[in-house]
PDB file of C-alpha atoms in Angstrom:
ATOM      1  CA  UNK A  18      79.993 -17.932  32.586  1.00 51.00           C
ATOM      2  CA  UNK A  19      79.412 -17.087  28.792  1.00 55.00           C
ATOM      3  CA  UNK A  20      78.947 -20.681  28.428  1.00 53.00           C
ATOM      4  CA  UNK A  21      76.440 -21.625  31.006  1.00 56.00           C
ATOM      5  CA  UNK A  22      74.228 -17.987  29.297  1.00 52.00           C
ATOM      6  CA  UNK A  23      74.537 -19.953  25.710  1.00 54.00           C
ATOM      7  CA  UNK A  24      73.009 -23.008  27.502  1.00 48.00           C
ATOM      8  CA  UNK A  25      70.458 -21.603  29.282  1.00 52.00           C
ATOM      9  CA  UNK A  26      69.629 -19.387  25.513  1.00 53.00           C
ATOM     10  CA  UNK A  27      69.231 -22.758  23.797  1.00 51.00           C
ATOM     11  CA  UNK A  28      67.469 -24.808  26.720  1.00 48.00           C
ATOM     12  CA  UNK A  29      64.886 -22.115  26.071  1.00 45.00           C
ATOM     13  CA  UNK A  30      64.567 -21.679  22.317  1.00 48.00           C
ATOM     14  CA  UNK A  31      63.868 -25.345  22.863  1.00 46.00           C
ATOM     15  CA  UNK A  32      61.383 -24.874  24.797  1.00 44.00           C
ATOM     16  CA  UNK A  33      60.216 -22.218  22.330  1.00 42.00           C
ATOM     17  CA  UNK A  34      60.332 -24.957  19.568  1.00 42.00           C
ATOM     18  CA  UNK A  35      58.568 -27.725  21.598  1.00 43.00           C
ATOM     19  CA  UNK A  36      55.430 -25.380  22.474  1.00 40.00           C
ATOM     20  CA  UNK A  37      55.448 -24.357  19.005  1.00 39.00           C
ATOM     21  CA  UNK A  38      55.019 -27.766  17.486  1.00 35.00           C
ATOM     22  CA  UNK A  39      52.506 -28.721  19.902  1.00 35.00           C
ATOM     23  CA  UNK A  40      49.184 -29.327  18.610  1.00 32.00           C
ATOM     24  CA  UNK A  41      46.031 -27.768  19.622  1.00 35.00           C
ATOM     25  CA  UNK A  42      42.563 -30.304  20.029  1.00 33.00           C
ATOM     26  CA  UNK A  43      39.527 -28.613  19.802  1.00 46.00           C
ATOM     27  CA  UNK A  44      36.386 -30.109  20.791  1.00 51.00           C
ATOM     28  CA  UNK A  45      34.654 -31.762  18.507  1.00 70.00           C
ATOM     29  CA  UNK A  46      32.077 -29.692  17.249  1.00 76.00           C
ATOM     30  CA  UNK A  47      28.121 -30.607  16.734  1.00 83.00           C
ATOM     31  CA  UNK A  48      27.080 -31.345  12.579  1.00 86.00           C
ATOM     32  CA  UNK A  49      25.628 -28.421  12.065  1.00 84.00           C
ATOM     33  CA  UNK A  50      23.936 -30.189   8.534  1.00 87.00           C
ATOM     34  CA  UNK A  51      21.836 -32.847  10.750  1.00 92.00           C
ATOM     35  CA  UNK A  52      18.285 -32.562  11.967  1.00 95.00           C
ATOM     36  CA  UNK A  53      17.277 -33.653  15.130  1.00 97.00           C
ATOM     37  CA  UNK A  54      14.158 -35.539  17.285  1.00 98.00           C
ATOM     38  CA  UNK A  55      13.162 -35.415  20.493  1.00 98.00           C
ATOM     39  CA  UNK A  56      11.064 -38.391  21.862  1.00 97.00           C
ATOM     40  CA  UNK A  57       9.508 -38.312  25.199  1.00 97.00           C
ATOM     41  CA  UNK A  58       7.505 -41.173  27.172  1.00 96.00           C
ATOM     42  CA  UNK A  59       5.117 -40.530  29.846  1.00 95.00           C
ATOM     43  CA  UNK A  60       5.504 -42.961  32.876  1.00 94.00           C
ATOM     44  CA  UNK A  61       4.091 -43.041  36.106  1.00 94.00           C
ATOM     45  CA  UNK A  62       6.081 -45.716  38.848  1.00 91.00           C
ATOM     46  CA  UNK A  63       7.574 -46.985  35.355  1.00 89.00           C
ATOM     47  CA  UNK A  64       4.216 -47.746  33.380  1.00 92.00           C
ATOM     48  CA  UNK A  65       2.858 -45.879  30.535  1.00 93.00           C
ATOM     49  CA  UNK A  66       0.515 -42.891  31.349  1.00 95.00           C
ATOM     50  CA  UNK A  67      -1.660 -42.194  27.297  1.00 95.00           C
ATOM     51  CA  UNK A  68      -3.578 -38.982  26.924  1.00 95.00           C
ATOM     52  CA  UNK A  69      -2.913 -35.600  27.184  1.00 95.00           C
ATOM     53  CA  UNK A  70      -1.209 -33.240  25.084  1.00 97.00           C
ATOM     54  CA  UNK A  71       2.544 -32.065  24.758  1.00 97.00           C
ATOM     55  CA  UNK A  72       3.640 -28.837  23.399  1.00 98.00           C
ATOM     56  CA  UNK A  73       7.136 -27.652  21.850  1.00 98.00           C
ATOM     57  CA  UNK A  74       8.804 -24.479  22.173  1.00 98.00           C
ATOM     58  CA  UNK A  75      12.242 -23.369  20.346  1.00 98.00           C
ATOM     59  CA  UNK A  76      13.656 -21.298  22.505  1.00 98.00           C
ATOM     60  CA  UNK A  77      17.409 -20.840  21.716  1.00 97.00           C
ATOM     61  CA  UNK A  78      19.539 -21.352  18.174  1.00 96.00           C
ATOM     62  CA  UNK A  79      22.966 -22.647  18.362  1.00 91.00           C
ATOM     63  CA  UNK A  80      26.037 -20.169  18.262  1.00 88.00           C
ATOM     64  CA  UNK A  81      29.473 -20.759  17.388  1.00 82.00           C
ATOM     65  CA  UNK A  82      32.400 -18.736  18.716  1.00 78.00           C
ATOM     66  CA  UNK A  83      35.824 -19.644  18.361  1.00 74.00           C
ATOM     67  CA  UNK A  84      34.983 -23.224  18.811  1.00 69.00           C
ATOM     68  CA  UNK A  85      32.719 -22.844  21.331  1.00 78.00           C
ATOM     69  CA  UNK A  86      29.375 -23.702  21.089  1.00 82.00           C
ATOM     70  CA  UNK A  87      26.318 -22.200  23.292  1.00 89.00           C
ATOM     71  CA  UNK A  88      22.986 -21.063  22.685  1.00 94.00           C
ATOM     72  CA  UNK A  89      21.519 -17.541  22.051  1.00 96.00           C
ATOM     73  CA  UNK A  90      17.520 -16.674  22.366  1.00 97.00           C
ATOM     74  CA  UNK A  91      15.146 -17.084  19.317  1.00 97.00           C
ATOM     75  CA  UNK A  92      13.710 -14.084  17.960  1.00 97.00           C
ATOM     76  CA  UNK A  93      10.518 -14.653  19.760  1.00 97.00           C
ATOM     77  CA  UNK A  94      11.650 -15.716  23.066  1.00 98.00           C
ATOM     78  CA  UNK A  95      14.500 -12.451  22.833  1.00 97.00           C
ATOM     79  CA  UNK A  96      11.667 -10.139  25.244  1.00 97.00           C
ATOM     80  CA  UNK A  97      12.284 -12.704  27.890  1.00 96.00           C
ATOM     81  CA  UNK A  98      15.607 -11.251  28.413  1.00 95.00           C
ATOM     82  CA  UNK A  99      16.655 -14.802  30.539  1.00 96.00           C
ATOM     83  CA  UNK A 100      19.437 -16.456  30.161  1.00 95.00           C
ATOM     84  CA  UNK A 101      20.690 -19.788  28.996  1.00 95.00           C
ATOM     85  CA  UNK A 102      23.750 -20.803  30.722  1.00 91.00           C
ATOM     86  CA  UNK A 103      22.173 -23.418  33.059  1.00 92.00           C
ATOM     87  CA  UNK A 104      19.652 -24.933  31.055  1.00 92.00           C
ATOM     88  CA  UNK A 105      19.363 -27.618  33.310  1.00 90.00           C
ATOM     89  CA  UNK A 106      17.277 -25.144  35.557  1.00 92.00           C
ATOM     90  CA  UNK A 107      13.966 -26.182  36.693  1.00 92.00           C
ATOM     91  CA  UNK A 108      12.905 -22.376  37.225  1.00 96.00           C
ATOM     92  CA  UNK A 109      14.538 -21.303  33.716  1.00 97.00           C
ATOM     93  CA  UNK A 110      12.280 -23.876  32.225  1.00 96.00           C
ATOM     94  CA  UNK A 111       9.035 -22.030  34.450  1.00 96.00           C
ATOM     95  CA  UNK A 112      10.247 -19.121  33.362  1.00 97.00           C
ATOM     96  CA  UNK A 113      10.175 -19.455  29.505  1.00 98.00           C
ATOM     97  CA  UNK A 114       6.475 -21.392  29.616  1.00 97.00           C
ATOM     98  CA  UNK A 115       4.885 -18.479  31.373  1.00 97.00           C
ATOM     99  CA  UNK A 116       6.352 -16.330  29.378  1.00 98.00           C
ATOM    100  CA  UNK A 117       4.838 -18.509  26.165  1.00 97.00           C
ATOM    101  CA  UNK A 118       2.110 -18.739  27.598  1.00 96.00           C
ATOM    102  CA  UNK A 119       1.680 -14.878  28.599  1.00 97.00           C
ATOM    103  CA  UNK A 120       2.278 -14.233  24.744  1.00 96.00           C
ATOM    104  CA  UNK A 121       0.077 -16.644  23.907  1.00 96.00           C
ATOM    105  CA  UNK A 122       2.688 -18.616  21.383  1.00 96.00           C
ATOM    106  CA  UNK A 123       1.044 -21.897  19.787  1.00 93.00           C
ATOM    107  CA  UNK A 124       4.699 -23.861  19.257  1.00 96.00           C
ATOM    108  CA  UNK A 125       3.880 -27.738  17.872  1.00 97.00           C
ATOM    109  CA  UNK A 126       1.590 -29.211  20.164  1.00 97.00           C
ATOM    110  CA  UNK A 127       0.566 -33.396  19.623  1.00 97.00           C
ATOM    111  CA  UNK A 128      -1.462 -36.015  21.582  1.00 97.00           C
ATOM    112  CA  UNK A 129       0.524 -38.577  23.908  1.00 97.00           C
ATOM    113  CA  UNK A 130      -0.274 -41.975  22.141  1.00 96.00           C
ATOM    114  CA  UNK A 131      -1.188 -45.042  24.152  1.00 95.00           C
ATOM    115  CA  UNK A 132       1.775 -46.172  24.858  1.00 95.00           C
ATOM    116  CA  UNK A 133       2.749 -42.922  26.889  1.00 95.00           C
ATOM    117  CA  UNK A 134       5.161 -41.468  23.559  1.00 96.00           C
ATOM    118  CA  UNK A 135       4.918 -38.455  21.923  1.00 97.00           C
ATOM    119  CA  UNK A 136       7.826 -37.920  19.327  1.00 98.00           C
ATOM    120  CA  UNK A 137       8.747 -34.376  17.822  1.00 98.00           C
ATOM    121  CA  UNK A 138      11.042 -35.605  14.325  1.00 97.00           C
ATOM    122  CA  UNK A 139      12.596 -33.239  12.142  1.00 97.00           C
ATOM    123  CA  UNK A 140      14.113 -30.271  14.375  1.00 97.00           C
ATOM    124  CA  UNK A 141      16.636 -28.284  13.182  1.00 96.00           C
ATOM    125  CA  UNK A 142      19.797 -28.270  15.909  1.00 96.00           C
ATOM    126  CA  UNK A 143      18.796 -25.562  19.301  1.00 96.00           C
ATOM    127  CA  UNK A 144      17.244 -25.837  22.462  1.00 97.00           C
ATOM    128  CA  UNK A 145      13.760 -26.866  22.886  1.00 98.00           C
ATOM    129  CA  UNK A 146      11.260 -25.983  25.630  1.00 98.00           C
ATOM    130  CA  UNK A 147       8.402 -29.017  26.554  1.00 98.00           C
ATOM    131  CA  UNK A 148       5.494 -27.909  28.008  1.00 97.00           C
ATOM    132  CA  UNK A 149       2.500 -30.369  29.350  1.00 96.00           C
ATOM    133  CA  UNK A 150      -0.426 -28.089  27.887  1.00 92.00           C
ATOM    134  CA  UNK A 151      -2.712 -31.325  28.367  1.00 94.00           C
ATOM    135  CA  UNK A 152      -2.383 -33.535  31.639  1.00 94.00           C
ATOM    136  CA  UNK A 153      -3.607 -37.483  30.988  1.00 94.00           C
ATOM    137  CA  UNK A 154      -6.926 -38.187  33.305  1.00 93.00           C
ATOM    138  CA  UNK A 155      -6.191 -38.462  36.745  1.00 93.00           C
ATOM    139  CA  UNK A 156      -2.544 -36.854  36.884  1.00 95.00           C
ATOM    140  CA  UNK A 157      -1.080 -33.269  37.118  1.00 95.00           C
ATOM    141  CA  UNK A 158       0.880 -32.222  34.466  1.00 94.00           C
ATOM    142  CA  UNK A 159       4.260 -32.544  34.183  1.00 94.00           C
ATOM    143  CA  UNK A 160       6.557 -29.529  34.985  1.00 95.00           C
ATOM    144  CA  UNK A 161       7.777 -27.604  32.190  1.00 96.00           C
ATOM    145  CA  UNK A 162      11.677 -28.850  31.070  1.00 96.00           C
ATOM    146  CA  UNK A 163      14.456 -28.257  28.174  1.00 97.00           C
ATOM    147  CA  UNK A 164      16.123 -30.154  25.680  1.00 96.00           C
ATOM    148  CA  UNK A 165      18.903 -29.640  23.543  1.00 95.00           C
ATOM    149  CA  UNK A 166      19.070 -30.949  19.995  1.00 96.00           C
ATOM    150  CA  UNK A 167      22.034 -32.909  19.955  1.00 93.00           C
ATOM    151  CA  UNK A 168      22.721 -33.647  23.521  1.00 91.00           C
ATOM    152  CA  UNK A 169      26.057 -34.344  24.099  1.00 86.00           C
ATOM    153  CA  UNK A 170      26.551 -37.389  26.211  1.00 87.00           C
ATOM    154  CA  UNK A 171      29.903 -39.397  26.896  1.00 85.00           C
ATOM    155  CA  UNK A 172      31.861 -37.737  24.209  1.00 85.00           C
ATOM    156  CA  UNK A 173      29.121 -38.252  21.339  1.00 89.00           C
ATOM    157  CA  UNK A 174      26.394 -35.971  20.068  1.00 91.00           C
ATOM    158  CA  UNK A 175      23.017 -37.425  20.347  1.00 94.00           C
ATOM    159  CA  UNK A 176      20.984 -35.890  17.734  1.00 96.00           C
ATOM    160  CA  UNK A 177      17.174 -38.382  18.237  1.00 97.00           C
ATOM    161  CA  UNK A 178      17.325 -36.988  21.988  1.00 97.00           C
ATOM    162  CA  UNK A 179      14.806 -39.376  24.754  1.00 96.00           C
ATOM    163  CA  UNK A 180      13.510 -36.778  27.239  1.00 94.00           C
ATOM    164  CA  UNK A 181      11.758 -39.084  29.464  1.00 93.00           C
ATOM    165  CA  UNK A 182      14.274 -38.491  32.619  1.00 90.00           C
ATOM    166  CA  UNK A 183      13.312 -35.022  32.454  1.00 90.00           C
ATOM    167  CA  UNK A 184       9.375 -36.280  33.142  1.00 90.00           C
ATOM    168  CA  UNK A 185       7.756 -37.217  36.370  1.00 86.00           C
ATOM    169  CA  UNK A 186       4.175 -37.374  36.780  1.00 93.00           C
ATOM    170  CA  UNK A 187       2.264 -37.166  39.884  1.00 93.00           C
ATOM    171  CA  UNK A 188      -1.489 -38.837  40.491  1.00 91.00           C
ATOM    172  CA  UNK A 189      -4.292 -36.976  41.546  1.00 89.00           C
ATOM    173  CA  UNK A 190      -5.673 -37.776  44.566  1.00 87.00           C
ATOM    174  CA  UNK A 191      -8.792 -39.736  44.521  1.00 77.00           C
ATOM    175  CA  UNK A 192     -12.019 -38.366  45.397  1.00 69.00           C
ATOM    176  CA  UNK A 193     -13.863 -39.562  47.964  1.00 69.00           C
ATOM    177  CA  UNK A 194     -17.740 -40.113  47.146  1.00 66.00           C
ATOM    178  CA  UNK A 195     -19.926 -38.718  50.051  1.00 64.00           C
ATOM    179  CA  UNK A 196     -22.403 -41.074  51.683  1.00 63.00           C
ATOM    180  CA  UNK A 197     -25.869 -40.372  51.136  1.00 66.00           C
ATOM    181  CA  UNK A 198     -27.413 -39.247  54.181  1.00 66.00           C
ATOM    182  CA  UNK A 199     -30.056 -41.635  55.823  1.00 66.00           C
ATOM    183  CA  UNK A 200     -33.393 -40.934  55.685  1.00 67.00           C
ATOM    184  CA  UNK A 201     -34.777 -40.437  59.189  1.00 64.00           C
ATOM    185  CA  UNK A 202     -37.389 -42.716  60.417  1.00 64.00           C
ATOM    186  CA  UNK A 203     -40.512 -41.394  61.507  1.00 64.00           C
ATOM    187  CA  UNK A 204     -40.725 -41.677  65.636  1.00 61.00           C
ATOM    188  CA  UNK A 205     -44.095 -43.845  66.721  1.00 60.00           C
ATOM    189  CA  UNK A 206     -45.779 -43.360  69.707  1.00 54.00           C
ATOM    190  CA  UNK A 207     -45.587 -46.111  71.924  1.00 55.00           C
ATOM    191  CA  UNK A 208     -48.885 -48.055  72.513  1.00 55.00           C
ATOM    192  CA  UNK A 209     -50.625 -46.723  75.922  1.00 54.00           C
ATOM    193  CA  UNK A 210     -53.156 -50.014  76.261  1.00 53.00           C
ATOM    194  CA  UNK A 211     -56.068 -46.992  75.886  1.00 54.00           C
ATOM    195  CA  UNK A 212     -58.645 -48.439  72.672  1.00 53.00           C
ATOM    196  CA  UNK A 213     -60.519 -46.704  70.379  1.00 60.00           C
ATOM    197  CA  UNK A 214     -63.581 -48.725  70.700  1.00 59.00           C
ATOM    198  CA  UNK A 215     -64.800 -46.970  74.351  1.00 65.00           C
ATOM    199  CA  UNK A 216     -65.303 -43.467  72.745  1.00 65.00           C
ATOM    200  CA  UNK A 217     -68.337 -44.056  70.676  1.00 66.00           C
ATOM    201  CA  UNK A 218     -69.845 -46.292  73.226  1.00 66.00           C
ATOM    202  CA  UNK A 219     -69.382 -43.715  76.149  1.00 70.00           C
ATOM    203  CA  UNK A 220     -70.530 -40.821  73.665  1.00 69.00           C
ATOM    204  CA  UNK A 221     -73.943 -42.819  73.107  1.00 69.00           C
ATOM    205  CA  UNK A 222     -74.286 -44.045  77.219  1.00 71.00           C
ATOM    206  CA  UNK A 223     -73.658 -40.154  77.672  1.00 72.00           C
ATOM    207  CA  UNK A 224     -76.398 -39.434  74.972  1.00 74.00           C
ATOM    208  CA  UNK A 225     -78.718 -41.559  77.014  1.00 76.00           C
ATOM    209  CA  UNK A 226     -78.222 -40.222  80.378  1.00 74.00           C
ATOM    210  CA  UNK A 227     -78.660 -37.040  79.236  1.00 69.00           C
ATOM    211  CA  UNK A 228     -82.156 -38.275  77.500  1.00 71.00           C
ATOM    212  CA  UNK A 229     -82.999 -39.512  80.823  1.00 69.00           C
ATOM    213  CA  UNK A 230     -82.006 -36.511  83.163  1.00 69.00           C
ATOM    214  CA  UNK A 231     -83.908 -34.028  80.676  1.00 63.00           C
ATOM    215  CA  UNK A 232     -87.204 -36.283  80.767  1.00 70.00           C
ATOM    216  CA  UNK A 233     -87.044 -37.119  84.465  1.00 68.00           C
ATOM    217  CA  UNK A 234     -86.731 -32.961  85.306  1.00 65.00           C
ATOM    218  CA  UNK A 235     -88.835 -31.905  82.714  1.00 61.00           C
ATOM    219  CA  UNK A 236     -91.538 -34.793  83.317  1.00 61.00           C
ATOM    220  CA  UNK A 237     -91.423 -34.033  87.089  1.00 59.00           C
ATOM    221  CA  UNK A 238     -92.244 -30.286  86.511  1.00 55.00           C
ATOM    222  CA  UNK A 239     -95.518 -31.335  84.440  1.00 56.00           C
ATOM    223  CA  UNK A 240     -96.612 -33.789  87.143  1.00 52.00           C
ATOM    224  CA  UNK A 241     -96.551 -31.125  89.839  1.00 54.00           C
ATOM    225  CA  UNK A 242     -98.744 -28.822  87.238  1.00 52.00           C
ATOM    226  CA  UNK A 243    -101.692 -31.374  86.608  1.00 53.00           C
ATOM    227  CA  UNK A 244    -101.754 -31.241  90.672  1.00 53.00           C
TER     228      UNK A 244
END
């Protein structure tokens, strides 16, 4: 009995030593010494759309805690009181360009070249809102979205981070042009066979007649006088 206890002791002071010597990976964490970029190409149905205007936001500084990494509000983003656990959120981005754009906050705004690009070098590490403060001619702006400088993708840390996927434009429907109304033709009156030529030449027959009937009555009356 003693002898099966003294087993069992050092089976588990084994086991003691074993999870002692194990060693503990962290994951890797981002170099905090690097700058970033963030490029982004505007593409509609996988061609270029130029013009327009992008605008960048930081909106969240990168926090370390006990190997974890995650990020916190800026300083003037802190009144938004939203958080940033799913920054993959469609609404979360909304949320954080109204309330820019309610405080009026200028961030780094630059024209979308010809080919579609706009890049943004020279970022220190955090997350970054995008806002389309400009839309190209004939398109709606794209939604507001967030990127983080690095991404981390596949195991590696992507510090010069592409942000098309996060794009997608939509056209403007085309106006139609309104016909111009047609002027309407004026009616004629159709032709009744009656000329114009009859109504002088009765007016002067009438003329005459009347001549007549006033000399015959009026000579009559002097003839039976003289009698």
């Amino acid at each position: 009995m003693q002898l099966q206890k003294r087993c069992m002791m050092l089976f588990f002071a084994f086991l003691l030593f074993c999870s002692m010597s194990v060693t503990v990976y962290a994951h890797k964490a981002p170099d905090t010494s690097k700058e970033g970029s963030i490029m982004v190409t505007m593409t509609y149905e996988n061609k270029a759309v130029p013009g327009g205007m992008l605008t960048l936001y930081k909106v969240g500084n990168v926090k370390e805690e006990d190997g974890n990494y995650s990020f916190v509000l800026t300083d003037d983003f802190a009144d938004s009181h939203v958080s940033l656990e799913n920054i993959q959120s469609d609404q979360l981005a909304k949320t954080l360009a109204t309330f820019a754009s309610d405080k009026k906050m200028t961030g780094t705004t630059k024209n979308i070249e010809n080919d579609g690009s706009v890049t943004f070098p020279n970022l220190e590490l955090g997350l970054y809102l995008l806002v389309q403060t400009d839309a190209a001619s004939g398109y709606h702006s794209a939604d507001p979205f967030l990127v983080s400088v690095p991404m981390y993708e596949d195991g590696t840390y992507l510090y010069d981070v592409d942000g098309t996927p996060k794009v997608e434009l939509e056209k403007r429907p085309t106006p139609t042009t309104p016909s111009s109304p047609t002027t309407p033709s004026i009616p004629t009156l159709p032709q009744t066979g009656q000329l114009n030529w009859p109504v002088p030449v009765l007016a002067v027959l009438g003329m005459i007649l009347f001549s007549a009937g006033w000399m015959l009555r009026f000579g009559r009356k002097r003839y039976s006088y003289e009698k």
